XYZ file of C-alpha atoms in Angstrom:
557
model
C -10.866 6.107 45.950
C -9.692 2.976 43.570
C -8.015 4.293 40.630
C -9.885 4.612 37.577
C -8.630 3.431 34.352
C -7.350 6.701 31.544
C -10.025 5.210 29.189
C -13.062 5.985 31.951
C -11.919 8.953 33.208
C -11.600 10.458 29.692
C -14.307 8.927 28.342
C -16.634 11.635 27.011
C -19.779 12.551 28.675
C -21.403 15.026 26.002
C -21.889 14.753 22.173
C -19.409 17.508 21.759
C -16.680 15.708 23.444
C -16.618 12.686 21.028
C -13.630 12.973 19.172
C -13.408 12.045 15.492
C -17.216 11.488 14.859
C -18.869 14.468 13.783
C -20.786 13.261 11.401
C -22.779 11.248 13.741
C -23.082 13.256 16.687
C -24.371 16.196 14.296
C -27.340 13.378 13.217
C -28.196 12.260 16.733
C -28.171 16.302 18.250
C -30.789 17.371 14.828
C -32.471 14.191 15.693
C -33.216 15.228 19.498
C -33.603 19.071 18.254
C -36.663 17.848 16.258
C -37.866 15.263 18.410
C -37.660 12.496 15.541
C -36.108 9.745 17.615
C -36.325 6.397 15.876
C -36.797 3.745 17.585
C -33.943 1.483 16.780
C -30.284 2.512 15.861
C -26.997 0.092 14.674
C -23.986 1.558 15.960
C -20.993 -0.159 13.709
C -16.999 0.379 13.298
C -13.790 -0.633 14.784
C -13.320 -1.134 18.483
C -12.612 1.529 20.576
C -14.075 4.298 18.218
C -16.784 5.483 20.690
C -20.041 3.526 19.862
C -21.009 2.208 23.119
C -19.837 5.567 24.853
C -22.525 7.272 22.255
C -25.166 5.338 23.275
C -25.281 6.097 26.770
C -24.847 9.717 26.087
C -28.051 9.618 23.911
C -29.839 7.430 26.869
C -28.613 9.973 28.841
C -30.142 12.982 26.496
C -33.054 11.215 26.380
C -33.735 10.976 29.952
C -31.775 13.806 30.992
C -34.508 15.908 33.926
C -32.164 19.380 33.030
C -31.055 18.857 29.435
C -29.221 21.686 28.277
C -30.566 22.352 24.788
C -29.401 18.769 23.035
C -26.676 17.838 25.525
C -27.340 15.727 28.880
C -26.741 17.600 32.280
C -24.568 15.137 33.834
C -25.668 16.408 37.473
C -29.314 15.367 37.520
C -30.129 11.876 39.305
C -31.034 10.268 36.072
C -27.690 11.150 34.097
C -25.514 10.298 37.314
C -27.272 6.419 37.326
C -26.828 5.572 34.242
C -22.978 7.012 34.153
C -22.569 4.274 37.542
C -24.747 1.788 35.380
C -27.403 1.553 37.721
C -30.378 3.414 36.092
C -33.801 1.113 35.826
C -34.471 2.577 32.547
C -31.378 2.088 30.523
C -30.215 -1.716 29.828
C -26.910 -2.577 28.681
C -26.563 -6.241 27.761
C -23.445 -7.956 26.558
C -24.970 -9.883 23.466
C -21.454 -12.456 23.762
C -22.341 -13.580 26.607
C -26.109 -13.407 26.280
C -26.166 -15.137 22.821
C -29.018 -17.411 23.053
C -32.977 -17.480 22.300
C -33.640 -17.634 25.973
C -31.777 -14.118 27.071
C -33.730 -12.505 23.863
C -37.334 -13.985 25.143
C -36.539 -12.645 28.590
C -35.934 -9.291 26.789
C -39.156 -8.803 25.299
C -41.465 -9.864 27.972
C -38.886 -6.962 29.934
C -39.972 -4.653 26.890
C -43.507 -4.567 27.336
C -42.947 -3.655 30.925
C -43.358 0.965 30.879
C -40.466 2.438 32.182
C -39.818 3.622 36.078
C -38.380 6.735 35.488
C -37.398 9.076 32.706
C -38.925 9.181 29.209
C -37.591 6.652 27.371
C -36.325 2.931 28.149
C -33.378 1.976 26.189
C -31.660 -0.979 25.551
C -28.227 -0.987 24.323
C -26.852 -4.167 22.674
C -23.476 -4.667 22.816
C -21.177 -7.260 19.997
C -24.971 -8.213 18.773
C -23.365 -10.115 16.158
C -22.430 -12.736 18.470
C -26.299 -13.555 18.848
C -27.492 -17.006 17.508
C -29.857 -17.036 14.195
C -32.494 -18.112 16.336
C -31.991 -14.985 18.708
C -31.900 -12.653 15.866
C -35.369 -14.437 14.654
C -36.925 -13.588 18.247
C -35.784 -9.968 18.357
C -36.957 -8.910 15.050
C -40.777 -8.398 15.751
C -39.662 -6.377 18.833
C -37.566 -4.238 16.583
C -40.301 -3.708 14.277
C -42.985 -2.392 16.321
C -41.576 -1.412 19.680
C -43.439 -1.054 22.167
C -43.834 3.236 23.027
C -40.865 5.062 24.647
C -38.518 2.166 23.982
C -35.742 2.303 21.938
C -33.085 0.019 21.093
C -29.215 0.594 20.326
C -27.352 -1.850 18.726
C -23.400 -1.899 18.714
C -21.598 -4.132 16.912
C -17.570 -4.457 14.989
C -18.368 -7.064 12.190
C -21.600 -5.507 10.840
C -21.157 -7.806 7.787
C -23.011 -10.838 10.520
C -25.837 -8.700 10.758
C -28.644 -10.429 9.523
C -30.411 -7.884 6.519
C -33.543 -8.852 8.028
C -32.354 -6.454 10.924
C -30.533 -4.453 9.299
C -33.869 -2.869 7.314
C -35.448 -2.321 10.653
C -32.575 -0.070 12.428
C -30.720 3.331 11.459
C -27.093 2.921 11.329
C -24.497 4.537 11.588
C -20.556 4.078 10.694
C -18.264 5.247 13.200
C -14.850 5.901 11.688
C -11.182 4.855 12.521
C -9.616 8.116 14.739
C -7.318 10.047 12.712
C -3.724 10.190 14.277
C -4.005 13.835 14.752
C -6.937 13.428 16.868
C -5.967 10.829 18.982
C -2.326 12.648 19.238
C -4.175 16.155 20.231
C -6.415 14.394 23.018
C -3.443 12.325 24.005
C -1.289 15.502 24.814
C -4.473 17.187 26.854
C -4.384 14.111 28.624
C -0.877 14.295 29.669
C -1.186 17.994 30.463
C -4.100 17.646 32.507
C -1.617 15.313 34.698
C 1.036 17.036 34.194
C 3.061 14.659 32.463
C 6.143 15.271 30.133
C 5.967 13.029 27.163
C 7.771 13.583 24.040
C 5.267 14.543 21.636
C 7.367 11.897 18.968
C 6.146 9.111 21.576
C 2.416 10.373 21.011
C 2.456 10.220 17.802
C 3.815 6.128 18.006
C 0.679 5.517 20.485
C -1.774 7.072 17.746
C 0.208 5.068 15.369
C -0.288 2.082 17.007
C -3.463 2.450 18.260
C -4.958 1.719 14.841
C -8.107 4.480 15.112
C -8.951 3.464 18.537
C -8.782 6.509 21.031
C -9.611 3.565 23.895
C -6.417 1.777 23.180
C -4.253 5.444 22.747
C -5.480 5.753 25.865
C -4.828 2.484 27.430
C -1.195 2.414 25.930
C -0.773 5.811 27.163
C -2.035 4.752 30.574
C 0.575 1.850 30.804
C 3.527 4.731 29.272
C 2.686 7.032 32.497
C 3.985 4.335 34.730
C 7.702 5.132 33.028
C 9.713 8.121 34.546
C 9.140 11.532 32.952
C 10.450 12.129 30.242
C 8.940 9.451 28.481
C 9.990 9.283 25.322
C 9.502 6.747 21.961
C 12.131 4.082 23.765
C 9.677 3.515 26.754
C 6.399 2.874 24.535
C 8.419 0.596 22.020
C 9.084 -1.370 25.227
C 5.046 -1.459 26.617
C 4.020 -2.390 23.212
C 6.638 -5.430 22.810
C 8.022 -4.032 19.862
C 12.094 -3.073 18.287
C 10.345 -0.009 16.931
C 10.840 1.388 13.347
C 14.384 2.803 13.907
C 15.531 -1.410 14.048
C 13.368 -1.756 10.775
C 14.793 0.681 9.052
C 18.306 -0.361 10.212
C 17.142 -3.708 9.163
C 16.176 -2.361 5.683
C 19.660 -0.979 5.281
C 20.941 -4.494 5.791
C 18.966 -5.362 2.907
C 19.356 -2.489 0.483
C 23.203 -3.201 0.505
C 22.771 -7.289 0.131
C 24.303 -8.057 3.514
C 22.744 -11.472 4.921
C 25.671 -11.508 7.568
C 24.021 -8.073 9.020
C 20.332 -8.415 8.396
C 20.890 -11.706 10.471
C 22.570 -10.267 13.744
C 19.787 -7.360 13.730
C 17.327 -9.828 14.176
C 19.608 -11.862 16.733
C 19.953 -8.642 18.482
C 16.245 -8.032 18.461
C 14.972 -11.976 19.484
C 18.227 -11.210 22.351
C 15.912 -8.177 23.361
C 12.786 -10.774 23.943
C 11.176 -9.805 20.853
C 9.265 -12.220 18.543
C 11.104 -12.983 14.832
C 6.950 -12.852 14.275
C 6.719 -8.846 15.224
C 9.949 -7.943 14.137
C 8.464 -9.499 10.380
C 5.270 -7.754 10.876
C 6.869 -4.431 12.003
C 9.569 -4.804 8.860
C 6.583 -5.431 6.992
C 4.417 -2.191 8.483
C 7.787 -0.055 7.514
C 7.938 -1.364 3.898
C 4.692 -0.289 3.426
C 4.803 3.248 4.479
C 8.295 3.110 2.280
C 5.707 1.942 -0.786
C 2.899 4.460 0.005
C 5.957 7.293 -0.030
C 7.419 6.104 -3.349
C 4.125 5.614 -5.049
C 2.187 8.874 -4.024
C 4.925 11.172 -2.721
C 3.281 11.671 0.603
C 4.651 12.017 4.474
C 5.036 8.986 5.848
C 3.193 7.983 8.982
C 5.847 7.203 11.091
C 7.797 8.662 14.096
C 9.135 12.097 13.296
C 13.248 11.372 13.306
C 12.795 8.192 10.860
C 11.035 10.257 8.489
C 14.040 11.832 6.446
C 15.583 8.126 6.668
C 12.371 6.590 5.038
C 12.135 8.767 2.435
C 16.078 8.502 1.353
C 15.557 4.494 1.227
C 12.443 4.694 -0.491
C 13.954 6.550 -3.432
C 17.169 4.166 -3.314
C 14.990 0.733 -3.205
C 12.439 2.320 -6.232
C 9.042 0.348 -5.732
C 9.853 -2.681 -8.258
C 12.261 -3.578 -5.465
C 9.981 -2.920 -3.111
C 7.215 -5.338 -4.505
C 9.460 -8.318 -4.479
C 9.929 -7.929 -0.807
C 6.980 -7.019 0.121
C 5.709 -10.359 -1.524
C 8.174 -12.452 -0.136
C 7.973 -11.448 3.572
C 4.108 -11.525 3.628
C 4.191 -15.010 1.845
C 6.528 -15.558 4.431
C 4.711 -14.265 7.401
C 1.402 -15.767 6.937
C 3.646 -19.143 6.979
C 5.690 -18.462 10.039
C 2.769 -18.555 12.537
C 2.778 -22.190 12.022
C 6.231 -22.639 12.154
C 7.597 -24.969 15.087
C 11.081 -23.019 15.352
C 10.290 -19.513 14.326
C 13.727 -18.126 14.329
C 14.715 -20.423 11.821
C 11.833 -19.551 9.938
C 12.443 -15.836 10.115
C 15.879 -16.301 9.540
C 15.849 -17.861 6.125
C 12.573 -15.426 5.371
C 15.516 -12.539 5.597
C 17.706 -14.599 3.423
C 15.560 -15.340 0.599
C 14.350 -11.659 0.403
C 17.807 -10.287 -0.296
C 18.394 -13.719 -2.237
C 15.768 -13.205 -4.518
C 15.995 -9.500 -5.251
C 19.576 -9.342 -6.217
C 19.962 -8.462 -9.886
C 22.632 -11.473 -10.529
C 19.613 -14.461 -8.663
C 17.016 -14.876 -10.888
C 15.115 -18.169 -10.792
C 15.590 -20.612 -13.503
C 13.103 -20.031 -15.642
C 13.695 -15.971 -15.380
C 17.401 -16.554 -16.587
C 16.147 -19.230 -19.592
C 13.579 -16.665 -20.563
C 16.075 -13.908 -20.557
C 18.378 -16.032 -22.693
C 16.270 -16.394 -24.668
C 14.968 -12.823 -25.147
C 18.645 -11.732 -26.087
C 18.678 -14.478 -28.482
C 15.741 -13.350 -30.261
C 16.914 -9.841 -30.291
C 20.190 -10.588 -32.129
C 18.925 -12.884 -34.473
C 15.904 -10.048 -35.397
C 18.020 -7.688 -37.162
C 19.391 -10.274 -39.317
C 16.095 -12.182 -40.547
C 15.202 -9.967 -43.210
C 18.104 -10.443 -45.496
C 17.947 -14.259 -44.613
C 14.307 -14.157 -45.633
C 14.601 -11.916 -48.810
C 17.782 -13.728 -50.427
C 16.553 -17.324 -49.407
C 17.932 -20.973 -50.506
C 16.570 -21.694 -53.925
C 14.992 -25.122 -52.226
C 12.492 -23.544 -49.890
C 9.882 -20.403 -50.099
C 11.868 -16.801 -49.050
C 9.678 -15.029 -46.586
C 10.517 -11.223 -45.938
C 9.421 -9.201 -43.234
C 8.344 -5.702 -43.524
C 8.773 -5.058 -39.730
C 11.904 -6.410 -38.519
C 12.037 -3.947 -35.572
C 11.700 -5.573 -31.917
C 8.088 -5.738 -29.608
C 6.308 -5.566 -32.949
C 6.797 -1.119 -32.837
C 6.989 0.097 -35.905
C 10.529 0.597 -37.717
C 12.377 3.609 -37.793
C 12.935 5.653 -40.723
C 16.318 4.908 -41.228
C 17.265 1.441 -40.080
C 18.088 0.019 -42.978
C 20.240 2.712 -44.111
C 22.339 2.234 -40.942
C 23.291 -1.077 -41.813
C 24.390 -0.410 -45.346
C 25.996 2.666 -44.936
C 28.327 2.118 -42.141
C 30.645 0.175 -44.528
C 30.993 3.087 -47.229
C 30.316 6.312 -45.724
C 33.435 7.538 -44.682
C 32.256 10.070 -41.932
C 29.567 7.726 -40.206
C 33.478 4.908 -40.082
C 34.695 8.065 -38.184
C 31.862 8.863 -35.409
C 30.512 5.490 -34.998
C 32.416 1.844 -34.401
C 32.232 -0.186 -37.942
C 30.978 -3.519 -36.414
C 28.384 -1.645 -33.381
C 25.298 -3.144 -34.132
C 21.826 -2.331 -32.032
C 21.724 -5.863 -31.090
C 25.089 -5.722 -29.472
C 23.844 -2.872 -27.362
C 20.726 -4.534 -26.432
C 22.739 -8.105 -25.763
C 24.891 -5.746 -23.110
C 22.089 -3.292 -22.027
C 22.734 -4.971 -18.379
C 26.178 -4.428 -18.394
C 25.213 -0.627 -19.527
C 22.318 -0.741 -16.156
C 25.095 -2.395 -14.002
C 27.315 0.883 -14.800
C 25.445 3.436 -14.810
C 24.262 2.483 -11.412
C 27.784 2.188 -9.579
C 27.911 6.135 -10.819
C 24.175 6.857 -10.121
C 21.611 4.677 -8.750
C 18.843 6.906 -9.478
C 19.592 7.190 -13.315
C 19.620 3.620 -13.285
C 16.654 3.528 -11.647
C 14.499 5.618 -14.752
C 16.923 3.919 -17.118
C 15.227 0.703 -16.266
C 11.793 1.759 -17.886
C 13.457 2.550 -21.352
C 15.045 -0.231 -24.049
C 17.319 0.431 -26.570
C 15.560 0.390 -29.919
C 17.825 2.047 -32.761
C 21.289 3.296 -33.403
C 21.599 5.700 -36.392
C 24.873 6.833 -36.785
C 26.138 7.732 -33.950
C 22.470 8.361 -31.971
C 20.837 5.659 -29.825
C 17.619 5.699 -29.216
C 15.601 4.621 -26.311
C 12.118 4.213 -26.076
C 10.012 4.618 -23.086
C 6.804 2.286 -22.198
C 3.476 3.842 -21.502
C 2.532 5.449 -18.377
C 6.812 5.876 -18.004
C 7.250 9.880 -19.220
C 8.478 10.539 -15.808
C 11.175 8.524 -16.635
C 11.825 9.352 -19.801
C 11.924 13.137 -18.475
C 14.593 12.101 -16.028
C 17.174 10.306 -18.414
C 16.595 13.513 -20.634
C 18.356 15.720 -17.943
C 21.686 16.905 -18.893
C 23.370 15.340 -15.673
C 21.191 11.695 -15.744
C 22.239 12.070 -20.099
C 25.611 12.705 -19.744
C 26.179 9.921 -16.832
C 24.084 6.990 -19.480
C 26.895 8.445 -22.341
C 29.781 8.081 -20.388
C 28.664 4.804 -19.522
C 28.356 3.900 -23.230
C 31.360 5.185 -24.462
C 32.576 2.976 -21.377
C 31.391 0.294 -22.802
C 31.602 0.492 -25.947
C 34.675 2.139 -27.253
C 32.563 5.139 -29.080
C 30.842 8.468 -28.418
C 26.924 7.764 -28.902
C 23.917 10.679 -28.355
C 21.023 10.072 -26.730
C 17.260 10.612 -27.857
C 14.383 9.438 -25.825
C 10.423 8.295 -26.899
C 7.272 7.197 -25.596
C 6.122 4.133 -27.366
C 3.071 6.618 -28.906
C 5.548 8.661 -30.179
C 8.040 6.581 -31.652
C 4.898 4.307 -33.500
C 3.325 7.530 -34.426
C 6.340 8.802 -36.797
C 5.590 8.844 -40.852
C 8.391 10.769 -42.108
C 9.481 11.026 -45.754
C 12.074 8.754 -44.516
C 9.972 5.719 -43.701
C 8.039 6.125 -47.226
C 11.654 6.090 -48.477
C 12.268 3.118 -46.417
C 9.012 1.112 -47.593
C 10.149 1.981 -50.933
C 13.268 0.332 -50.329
C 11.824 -3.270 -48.716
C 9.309 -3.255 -52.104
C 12.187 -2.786 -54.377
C 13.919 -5.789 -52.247
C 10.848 -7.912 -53.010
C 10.700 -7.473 -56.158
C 14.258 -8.588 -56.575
C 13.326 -11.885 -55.104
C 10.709 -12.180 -57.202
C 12.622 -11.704 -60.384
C 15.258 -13.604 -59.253
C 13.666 -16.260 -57.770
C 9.848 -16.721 -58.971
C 7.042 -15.023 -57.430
C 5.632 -18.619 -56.423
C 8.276 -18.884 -53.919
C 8.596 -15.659 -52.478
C 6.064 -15.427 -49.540
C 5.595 -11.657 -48.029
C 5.029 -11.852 -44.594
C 4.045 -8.954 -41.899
C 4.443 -8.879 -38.936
């Protein structure tokens, strides 16, 4: 006997062997329980999900001489013809190849013709998306009123092509991507049923791999069983064409530490192993994104069991800013390197410029002017409201009310800061005379830069906060929305103690730490800031006295 393909032998042969689509195969069984058989169905979802093997098991049910409650027989003469495709009653047509007006006209004079056995003559319509406008046009009055005892299945994987003029006349039904755990469970009865031994770590890659499609699990897996037992994730890496996700995530190391000289000989080694710099882009690209899904929702990753544990670790190193930019890179990249004439090259300098571009130190142009500038601003802030309250007796004097940075509003007790570090004798001995909170802000990166050769994951929730005040001897740090996470972290006594260490580093002086959201921080109305608004009014008036109150202008901010 010629040998028979995994994906025929195992394809099912009852409802209750489908794998994955309950919710359809429940329908059709209720639907031949009450006899309320409609006379058109649309089959649609991905390939290999089990919509053309559904539609011979209903032609089969329907036809079936010894149906066993819902489910066909399988032994009588009818069920056994249409399994070897030669039944009179039950027509499957390949709509790609039998596109045109001429195939469909053909079809309905067939129609009107009663059928030679069984109950019911069906027609199953396979890829009917590829049929021509014109074709659609001829088929619709035959879907609308059928002749008796004929019913029509349509099966299609771009439903979106389907005219709506045929899509009112049909039931449909969605068939659903395989979940990995189903295609992994029938993969292993598979493999038992031939006594096989394949690592169960290497079913789970076909599943992966196999992108919902049971038929391709199966014809991967089919390919696999022509390795030596034990077959293992190795041999499947090498059917599919692929360096597998342990050479991503070595690759991934490369880039975490900045190192173009090793990133580049892993993919050397990999093109050396006849691999495509396309898939090994695409695969890095696949393993960055179950890296994102991990560090955004916390959840397993969906790849092979030992790279798990590995995956996780880098996704909490990288932190998911990090892993945006490269993300965006490479698949800017990748959609460009299909038309590239020398694709190594291409890949190549796609490596490059991702660890190029996400190093702290490489900003773009206009990214370092903008930053200059931002520290600018920040330094000259603190000092515009004496400037604007004791102006030149030439030109208006403008004061602000709300000096503080990002427009928040100020803190009880910033102006206090600034006078009394010059006469209050204890704040000269806790706090550095000339420490200003636009000197910390102007070296807030060299602060970052610190903190993370002690701890990269307290830099990484430092980066949400900015330094916003210094009373005293207390810096405080405020937290955007949607950031409390972070703002929890840095509160730990360990991440704390690390950022003040670093300060005291870098600054000469022992500072304290106090962290707030943005709501928080805007929400404060102390007696202190009354005192404080009482103190800018008394300012004001000053200037007016002093200078006229035609050319003091008040200005808020």
């Amino acid at each position: 006997m010629a040998y028979l393909a995994l994906y025929r032998e195992w394809r099912p042969r009852k409802f209750k062997d489908i794998v994955g689509q309950g919710h359809i195969t429940k329908t059709l069984v209720n639907a031949l329980k009450q006899e309320k058989i409609a006379h058109a169905y649309l089959f649609s979802g991905p390939r290999g999900t089990g919509k053309t093997t559904a539609a011979k098991i209903l032609a089969k049910a329907l036809n079936c001489e010894e149906r066993d409650g819902e489910e066909p027989c399988n032994h009588c003469v009818s069920c056994l013809s249409i399994d070897h495709g030669s039944a009179m009653e039950v027509f499957e047509i390949d709509a790609a190849s039998n596109r045109g007006i001429d195939e469909i006209r053909d079809l309905r004079e067939n129609v009107k013709l009663s059928a030679i056995q069984g109950k019911h003559k069906v027609y199953i319509i396979d890829e009917v998306h590829m049929l021509t406008t014109e074709a659609f046009n001829a088929l619709l009055k035959t879907l609308e009123e059928p002749p008796a005892q004929v019913v029509f299945i349509l099966a299609t994987t771009e439903v979106q092509k389907i005219p709506l003029t045929i899509l009112s006349r049909v039931q449909r039904f969605e068939f659903h991507r395989i979940s990995i755990e189903n295609i992994q469970k029938r993969l292993l009865e598979v493999c038992m049923s031939l006594n096989r031994q394949v690592n169960p770590s290497a079913l789970v890659v076909i599943a992966q791999k196999s992108e919902g499609g049971l038929r391709d699990a199966l014809s991967i897996l089919d390919q696999c069983l022509l390795q030596n037992d034990p077959i293992g994730v190795e041999e499947v890496y090498q059917v599919l064409g692929m360096v597998g996700e342990t050479f991503s995530a070595q690759l991934v190391e490369a880039l975490i530490t900045s190192d173009y000289a090793k990133s580049l000989n892993f993919l050397t080694e990999g093109i050396q192993q006849g691999r495509d710099p396309r898939q090994i882009i695409r695969e890095l690209l696949d393993y960055l994104r179950q890296m994102l899904l991990t560090g955004a929702t916390g959840k397993i990753p969906l790849v092979a069991p030992h790279i798990k544990d590995q995956l996780v670790k880098q996704s909490q190193l990288v932190g998911i800013s990090r892993m945006l930019r490269w993300i965006s890179i490479l698949l800017q990249g990748e959609g460009q390197l299909k038309y590239a004439s020398n694709a190594r090259l291409a890949a190549e300098l796609l490596l490059v410029q991702t660890i190029h571009e996400s190093e702290p130190t490489s900003t773009s142009g206009q990214e370092a002017i903008l930053k200059r500038l931002s520290d600018m601003e920040q330094q000259i802030h603190g000092a515009r409201l004496v400037r604007e309250v004791i102006p030149e007796r030439k030109s208006p004097v403008s004061s602000k009310i709300n000096p503080t940075p990002n427009n928040l509003s100020p803190s009880p007790k910033t102006p206090k800061a600034e006078v009394k570090t010059v006469d209050s004798g204890n704040t000269a001995e806790e706090a550095k005379p000339n420490l200003r909170i636009e000197e910390i802000q102007g070296r807030w990166n060299d602060v970052l830069e610190q903190v993370k050769k002690r701890k990269k994951s307290t830099q990484a929730f430092l980066l949400e906060g900015k330094p916003i005040q210094l009373e005293g001897n207390t810096l405080t740090i405020l937290f955007r929305e949607g950031c409390s996470f972070h703002k929890d972290k840095v509160s730990q006594i360990e991440n704390r103690q690390t950022i003040e260490d670093v300060l005291k580093q870098v600054f000469g002086i022992s500072l304290t730490l106090q962290n707030f959201m943005e709501n928080e921080f805007q929400s404060k109305d102390t007696p202190d800031s009354q005192e404080l608004k009482t103190q800018e009014q008394t300012l004001i008036n000053k200037a007016k006295d002093m200078f006229g109150a035609d050319l003091v202008v008040v200005k808020e901010e």
